[in-house]
Coordinates of C-alpha atoms in Angstrom, one line a residue:
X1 CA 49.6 112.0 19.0
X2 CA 53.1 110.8 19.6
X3 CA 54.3 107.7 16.8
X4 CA 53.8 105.0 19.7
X5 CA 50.3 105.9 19.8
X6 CA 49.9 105.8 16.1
X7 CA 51.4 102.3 15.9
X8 CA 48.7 101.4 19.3
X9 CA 46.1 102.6 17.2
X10 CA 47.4 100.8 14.0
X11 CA 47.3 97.3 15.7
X12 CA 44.4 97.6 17.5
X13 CA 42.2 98.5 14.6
X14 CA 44.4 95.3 12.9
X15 CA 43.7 92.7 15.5
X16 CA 39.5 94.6 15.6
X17 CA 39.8 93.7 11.9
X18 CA 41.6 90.2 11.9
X19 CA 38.9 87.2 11.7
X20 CA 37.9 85.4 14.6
X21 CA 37.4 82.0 12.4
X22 CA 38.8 80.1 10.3
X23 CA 36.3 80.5 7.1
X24 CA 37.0 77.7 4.4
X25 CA 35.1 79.5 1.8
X26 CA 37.6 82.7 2.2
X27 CA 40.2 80.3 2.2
X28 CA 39.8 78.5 -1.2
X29 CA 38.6 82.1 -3.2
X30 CA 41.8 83.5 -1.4
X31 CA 44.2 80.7 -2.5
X32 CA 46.0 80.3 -5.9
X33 CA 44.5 78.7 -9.1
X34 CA 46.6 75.3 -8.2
X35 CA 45.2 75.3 -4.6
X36 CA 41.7 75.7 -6.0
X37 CA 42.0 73.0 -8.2
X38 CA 43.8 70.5 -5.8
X39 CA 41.3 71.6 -3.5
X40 CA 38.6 71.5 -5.8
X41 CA 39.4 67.9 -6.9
X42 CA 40.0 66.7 -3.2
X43 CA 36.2 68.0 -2.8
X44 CA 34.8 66.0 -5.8
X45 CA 37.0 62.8 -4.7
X46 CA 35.4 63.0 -1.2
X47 CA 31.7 63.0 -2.7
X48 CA 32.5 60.4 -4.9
X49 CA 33.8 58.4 -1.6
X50 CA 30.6 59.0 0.1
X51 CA 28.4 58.1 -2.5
X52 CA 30.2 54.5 -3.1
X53 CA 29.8 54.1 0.3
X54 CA 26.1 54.5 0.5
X55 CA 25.6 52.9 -2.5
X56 CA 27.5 49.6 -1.2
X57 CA 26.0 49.3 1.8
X58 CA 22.6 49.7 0.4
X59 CA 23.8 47.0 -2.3
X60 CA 24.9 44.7 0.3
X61 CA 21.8 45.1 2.4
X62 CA 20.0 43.9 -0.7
X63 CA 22.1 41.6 -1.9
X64 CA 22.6 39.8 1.8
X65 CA 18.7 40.0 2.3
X66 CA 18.1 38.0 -1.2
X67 CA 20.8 35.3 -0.9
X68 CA 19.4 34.4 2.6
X69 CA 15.7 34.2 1.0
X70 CA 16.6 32.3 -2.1
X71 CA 18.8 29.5 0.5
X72 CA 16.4 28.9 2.5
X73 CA 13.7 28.7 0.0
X74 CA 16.5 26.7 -1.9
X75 CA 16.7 23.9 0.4
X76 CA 13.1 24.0 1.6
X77 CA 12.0 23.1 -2.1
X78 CA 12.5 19.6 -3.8
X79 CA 11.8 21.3 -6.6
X80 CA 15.1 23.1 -7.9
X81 CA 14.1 24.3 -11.5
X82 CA 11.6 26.3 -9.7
X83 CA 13.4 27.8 -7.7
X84 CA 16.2 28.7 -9.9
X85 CA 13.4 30.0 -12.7
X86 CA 12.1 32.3 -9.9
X87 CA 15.2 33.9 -9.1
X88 CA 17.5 33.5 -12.3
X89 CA 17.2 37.0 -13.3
X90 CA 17.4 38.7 -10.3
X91 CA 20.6 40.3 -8.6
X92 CA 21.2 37.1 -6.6
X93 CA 24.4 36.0 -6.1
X94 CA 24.1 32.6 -4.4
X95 CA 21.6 31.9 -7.2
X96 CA 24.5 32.0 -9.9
X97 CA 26.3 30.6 -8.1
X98 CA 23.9 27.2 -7.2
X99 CA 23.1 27.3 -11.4
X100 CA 26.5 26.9 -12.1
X101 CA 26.8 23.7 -10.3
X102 CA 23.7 22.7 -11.4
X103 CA 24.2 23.0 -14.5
X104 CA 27.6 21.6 -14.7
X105 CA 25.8 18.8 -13.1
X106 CA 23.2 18.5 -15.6
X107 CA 25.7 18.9 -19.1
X108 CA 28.2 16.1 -17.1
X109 CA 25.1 13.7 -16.7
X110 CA 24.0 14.8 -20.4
X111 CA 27.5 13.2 -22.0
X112 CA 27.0 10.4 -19.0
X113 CA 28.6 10.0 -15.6
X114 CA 31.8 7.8 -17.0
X115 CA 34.2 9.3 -14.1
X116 CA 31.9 10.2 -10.8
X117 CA 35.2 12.0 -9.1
X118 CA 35.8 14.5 -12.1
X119 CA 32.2 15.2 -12.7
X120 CA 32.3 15.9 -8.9
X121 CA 35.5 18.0 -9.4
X122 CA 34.2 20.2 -12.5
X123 CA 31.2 20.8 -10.7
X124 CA 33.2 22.4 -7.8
X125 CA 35.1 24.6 -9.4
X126 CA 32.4 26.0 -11.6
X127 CA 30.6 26.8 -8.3
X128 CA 34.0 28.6 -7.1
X129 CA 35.1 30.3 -10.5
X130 CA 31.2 31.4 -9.5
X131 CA 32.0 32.5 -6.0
X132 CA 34.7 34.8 -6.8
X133 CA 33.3 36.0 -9.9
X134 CA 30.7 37.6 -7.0
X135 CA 33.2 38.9 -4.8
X136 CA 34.8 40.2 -7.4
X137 CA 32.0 41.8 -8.7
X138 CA 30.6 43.5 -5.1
X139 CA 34.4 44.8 -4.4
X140 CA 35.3 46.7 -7.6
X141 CA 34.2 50.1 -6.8
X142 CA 36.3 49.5 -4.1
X143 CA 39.3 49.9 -5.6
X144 CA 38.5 54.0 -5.6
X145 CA 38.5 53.9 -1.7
X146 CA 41.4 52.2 -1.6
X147 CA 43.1 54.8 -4.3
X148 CA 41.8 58.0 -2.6
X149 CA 42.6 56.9 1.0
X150 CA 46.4 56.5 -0.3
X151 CA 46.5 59.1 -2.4
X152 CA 44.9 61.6 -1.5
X153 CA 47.1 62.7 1.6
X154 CA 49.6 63.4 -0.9
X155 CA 47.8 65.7 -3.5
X156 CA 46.6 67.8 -0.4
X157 CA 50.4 67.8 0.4
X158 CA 51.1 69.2 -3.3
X159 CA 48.7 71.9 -3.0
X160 CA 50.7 73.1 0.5
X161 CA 53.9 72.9 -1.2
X162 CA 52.5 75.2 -3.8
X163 CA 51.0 77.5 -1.5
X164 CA 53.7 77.9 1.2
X165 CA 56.1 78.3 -2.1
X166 CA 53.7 81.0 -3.6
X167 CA 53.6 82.5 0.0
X168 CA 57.7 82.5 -0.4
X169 CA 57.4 84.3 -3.4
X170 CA 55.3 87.0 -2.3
X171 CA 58.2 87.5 0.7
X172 CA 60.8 88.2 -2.2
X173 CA 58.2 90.5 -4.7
X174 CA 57.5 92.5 -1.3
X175 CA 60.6 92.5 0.4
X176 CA 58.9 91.9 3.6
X177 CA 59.1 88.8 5.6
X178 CA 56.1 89.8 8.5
X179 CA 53.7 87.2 9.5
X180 CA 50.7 89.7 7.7
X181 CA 52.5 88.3 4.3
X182 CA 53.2 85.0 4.9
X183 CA 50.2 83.9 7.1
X184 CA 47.5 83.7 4.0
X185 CA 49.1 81.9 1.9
X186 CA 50.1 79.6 4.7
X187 CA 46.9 78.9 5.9
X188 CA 45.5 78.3 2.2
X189 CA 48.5 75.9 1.4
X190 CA 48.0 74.1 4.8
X191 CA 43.8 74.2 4.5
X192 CA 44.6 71.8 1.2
X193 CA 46.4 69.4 2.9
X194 CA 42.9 69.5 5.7
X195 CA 40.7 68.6 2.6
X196 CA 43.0 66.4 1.2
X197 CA 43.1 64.0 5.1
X198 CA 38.9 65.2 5.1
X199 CA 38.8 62.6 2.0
X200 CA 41.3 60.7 2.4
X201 CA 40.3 59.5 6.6
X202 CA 36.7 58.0 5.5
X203 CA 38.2 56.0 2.6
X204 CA 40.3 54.3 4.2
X205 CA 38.2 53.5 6.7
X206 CA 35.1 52.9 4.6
X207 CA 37.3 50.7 2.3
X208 CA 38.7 48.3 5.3
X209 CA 35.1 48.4 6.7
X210 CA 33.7 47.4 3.5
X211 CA 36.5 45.0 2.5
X212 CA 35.9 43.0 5.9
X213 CA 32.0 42.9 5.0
X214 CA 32.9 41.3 1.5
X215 CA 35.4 38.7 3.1
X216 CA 32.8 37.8 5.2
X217 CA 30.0 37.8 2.6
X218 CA 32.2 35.5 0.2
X219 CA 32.9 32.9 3.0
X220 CA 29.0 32.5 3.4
X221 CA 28.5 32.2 -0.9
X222 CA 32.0 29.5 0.0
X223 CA 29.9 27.5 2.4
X224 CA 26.5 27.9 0.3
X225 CA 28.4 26.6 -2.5
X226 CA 30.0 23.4 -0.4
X227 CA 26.6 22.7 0.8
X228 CA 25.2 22.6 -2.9
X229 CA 28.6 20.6 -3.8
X230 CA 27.9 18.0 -1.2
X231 CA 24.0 17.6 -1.9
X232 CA 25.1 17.0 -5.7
X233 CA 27.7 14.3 -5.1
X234 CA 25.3 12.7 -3.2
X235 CA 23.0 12.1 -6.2
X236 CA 26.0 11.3 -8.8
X237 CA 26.7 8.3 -6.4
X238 CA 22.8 7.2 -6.8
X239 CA 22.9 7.3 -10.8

């Protein structure tokens, strides 16, 4: 067998061998302890984003489904202390929010009604301390969408820079600058940056998504809240 056929031989048993798939669990064993751990953290950030997600929007579901009973049983009923006993306790944000005018209502008439317009006034702004006390409330988890869907791009990035550097270093130990050396540790470095976009993509957009849904939830608890405003100014001006 002439040295041609030898090297034939040698590549065709290379390219039999190579893998015909990308296999992200040979990737991550394959790459260097910093890889794994950037990967590794990317992972745990992304199930943490998913699970916020599904928690929220099960939250909101809730939430959205109990202000809309408690309003319109709010304004059906003459009677507010029974209403407001009923649902004082529960996770009921339009609820707090109509007990704090209420009862800013009640202590003003308690020390007597000298100045109608800033009894009026207090009783709005305890109703919209209320209102973004809730909004503030439903959007604080969040904030860790927001932080993984800016930063995780970048610790992906860090774990490629490591890799492809590792990968440079192995050219230098081995004196050999062939794609067989450098193609590994390429592909780990580069699958970190994939897993760090893999958790990054669906925060971001879960988090605008999400944002938009609390924006739009606030302006009904705003409106709610003017509605409660205006019925109560209404009875200041008959006491």
């Amino acid at each position: 067998m002439t040295v041609i056929d030898l090297l034939a031989a040698t590549a065709d048993s290379a390219v039999a061998a190579a893998p015909t798939r990308l296999d992200p669990i040979e990737l991550f064993v394959s790459a260097d302890i910093v890889v794994q751990l950037v990967i590794a953290g990317l992972l745990i950030a992304s199930i943490w984003v998913w699970a916020i997600i599904i928690g929220f929007t099960m939250r909101m579901g809730r939430v959205r489904r109990a202000s809309a009973a408690f309003e319109d049983e709010f304004w059906a009923n003459d009677n507010v202390d029974l209403v407001m006993g009923a649902r004082r306790r529960k996770d009921n944000p339009s609820a707090r929010i109509a007990a704090a005018g209420i009862g800013e209502f009640r202590e003003s008439h308690k020390q007597g009604l000298k100045d109608r317009q800033a009894a009026s006034a207090r009783v709005a702004q305890a109703m919209e301390g209320q209102v973004a006390d809730e909004s503030d409330t439903l959007s604080r988890r969040l904030n860790f969408l927001a932080t993984v869907g800016s930063v995780a791009p970048f610790v992906g990035l860090f774990g490629t820079v490591w890799g492809i550097m590792n990968s440079f270093f192995q050219i230098g130990l081995q004196q050999n600058s062939s794609l067989a050396v450098v193609a590994p540790g390429i592909a780990e470095a580069l699958f970190a940056t994939a897993v760090g976009l893999f958790a990054a993509i669906p925060a971001v957009i879960a988090y605008n998504r999400l944002s938009h849904t609390v924006n739009g939830y606030e302006a009904n608890l705003a409106r709610f809240a003017d509605r409660v405003h205006a019925q109560v100014s209404r009875e200041m001006e008959t006491l």
